[in-house]
Short mmCIF file of C-alpha atoms in Angstrom, two decimals:
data_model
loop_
_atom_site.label_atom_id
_atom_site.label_comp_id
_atom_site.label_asym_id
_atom_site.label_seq_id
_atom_site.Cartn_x
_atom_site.Cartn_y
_atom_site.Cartn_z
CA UNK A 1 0.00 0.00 0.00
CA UNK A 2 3.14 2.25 0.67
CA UNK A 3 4.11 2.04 -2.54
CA UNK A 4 1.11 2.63 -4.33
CA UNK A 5 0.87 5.88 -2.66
CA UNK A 6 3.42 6.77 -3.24
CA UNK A 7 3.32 5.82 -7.26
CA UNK A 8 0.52 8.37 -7.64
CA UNK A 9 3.21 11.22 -5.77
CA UNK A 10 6.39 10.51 -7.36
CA UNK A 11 8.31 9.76 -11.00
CA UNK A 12 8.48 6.38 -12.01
CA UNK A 13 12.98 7.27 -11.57
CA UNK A 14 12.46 8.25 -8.06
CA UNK A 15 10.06 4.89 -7.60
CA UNK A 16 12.86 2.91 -8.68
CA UNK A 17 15.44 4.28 -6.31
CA UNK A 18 12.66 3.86 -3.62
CA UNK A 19 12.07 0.31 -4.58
CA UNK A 20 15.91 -0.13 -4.47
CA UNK A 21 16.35 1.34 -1.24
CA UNK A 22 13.73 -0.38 0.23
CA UNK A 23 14.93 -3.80 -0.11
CA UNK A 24 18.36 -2.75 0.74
CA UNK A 25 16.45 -1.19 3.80
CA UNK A 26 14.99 -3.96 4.91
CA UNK A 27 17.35 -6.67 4.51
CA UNK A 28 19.22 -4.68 7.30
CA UNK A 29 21.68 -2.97 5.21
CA UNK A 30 22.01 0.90 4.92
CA UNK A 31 20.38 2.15 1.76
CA UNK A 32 23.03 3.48 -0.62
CA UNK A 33 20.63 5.95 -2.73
CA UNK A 34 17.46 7.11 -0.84
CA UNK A 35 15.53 10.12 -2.68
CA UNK A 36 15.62 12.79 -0.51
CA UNK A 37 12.38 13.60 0.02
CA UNK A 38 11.52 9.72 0.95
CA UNK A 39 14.61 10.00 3.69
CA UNK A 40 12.38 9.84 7.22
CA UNK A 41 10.99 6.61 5.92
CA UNK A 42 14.42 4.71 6.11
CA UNK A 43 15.44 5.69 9.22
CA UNK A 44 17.02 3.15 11.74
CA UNK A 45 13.75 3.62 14.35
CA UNK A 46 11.07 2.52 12.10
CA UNK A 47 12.80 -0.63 10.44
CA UNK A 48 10.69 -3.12 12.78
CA UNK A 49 7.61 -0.83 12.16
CA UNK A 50 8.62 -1.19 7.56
CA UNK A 51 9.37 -4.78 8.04
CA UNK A 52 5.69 -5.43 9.78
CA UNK A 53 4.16 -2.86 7.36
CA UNK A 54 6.14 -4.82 4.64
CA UNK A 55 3.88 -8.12 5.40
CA UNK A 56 0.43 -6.78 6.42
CA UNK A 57 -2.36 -8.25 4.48
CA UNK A 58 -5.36 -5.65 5.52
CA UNK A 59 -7.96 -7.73 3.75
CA UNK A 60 -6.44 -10.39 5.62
CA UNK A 61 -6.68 -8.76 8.96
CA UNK A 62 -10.12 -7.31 8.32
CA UNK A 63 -11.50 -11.01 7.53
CA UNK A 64 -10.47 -12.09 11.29
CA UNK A 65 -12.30 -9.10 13.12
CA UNK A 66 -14.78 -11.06 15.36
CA UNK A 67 -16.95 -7.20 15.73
CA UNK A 68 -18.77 -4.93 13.85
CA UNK A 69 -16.65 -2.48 12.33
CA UNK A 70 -17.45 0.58 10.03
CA UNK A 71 -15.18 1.71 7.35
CA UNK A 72 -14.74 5.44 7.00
CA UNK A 73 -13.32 6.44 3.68
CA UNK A 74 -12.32 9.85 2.11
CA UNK A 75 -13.37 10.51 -1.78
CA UNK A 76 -10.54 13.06 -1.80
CA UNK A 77 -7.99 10.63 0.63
CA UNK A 78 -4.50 11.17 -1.93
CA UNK A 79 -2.95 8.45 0.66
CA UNK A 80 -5.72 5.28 0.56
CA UNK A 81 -8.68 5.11 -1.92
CA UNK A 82 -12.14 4.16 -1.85
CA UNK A 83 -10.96 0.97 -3.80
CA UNK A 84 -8.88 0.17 -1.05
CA UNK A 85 -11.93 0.52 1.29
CA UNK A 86 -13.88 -1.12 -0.97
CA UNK A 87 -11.23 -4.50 -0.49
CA UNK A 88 -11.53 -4.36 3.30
CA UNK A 89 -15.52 -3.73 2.72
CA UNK A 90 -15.30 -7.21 0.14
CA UNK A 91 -12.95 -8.96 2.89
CA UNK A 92 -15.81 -8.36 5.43
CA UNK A 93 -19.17 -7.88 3.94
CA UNK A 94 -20.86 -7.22 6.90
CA UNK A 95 -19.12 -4.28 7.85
CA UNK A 96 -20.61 -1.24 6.55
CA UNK A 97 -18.72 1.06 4.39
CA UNK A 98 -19.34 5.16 4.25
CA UNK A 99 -17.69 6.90 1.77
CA UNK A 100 -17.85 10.74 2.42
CA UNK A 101 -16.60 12.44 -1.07
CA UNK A 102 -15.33 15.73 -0.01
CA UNK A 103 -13.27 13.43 3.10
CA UNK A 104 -9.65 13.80 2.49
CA UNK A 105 -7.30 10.84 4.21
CA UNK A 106 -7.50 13.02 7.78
CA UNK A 107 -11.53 13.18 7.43
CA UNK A 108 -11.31 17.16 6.92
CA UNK A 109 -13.33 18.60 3.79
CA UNK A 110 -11.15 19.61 1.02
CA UNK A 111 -11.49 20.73 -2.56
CA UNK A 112 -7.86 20.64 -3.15
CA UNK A 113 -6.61 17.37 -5.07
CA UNK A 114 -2.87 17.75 -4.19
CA UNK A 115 -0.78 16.78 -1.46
CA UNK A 116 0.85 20.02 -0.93
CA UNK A 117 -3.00 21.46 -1.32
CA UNK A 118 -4.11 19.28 1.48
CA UNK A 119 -1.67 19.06 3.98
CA UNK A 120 -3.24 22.64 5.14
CA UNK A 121 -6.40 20.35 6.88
CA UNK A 122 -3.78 17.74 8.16
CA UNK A 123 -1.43 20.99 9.79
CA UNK A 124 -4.34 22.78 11.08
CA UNK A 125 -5.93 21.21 14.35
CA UNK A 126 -8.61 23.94 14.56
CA UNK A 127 -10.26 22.48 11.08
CA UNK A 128 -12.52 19.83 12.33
CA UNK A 129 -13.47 15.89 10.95
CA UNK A 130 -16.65 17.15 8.34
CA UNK A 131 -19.98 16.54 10.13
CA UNK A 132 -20.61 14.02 7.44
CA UNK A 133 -17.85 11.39 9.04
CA UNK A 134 -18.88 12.32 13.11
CA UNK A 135 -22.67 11.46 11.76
CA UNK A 136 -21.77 8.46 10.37
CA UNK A 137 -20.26 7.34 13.23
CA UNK A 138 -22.59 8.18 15.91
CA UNK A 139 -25.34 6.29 13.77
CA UNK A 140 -23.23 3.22 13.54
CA UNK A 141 -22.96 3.52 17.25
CA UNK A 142 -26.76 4.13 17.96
CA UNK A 143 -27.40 1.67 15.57
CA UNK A 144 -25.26 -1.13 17.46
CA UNK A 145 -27.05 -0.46 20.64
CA UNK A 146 -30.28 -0.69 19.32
#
């Protein structure tokens, strides 16, 4: 999943020095050419956290949840996508799914379609979750104690 977001933020040169890294990276061994703007993911501290990352199946995970669970999914998310909700929503069909369109990946509203566009609503802890996403989840809630 790492990857794929970040295929839709970087060149197809600076995914191939990020694949190459990331083996290297992983292995143990000190990358030799990390791009610099992908540096804080290949620091020493969050090997253990890469290496579980590296084998996570979410659909996987999602199929052994023994509770209800709701999936809350950004239209504008640039970091997971509604098809990527929509594979946890197949892996447990029971769960329900809300997709709130103008939700980017921090459940702010956003018009902007760009990273640098968004990370305004990630910075800014006075911009609230949209009303859309607390709703949905207060109605899951009512509804499970009803």
């Amino acid at each position: 999943m790492l990857r794929e977001q970040l295929a839709r933020q970087f060149d197809s040169a600076t995914l191939v020095r990020y694949d190459t890294a990331m083996a290297q990276y992983l292995r143990g061994e000190q990358p030799k050419d990390v791009p610099p703007q992908l540096g804080p993911l290949f620091v020493p501290i969050n090997l253990s956290f890469m290496k579980s990352l590296s084998s996570f199946d979410p659909p996987a995970a999602m199929r052994a949840v023994r509770q209800p669970v709701l999936i809350v999914q950004g239209g504008r998310d640039l970091q997971v996508t509604v098809a990527d909700a929509e594979r946890l929503h197949t892996a447990k069909p029971d769960a329900q799914l809300v997709v709130v369109p103008l939700a980017n990946h921090v459940l702010k509203q956003t018009t902007d379609t760009t990273l640098q566009g968004q990370m305004l609503t990630y910075q800014n802890p006075t911009v609230p979750i949209m009303l859309d996403v607390a709703n949905a989840i207060a109605d899951w809630i009512l509804k499970l104690q009803s």
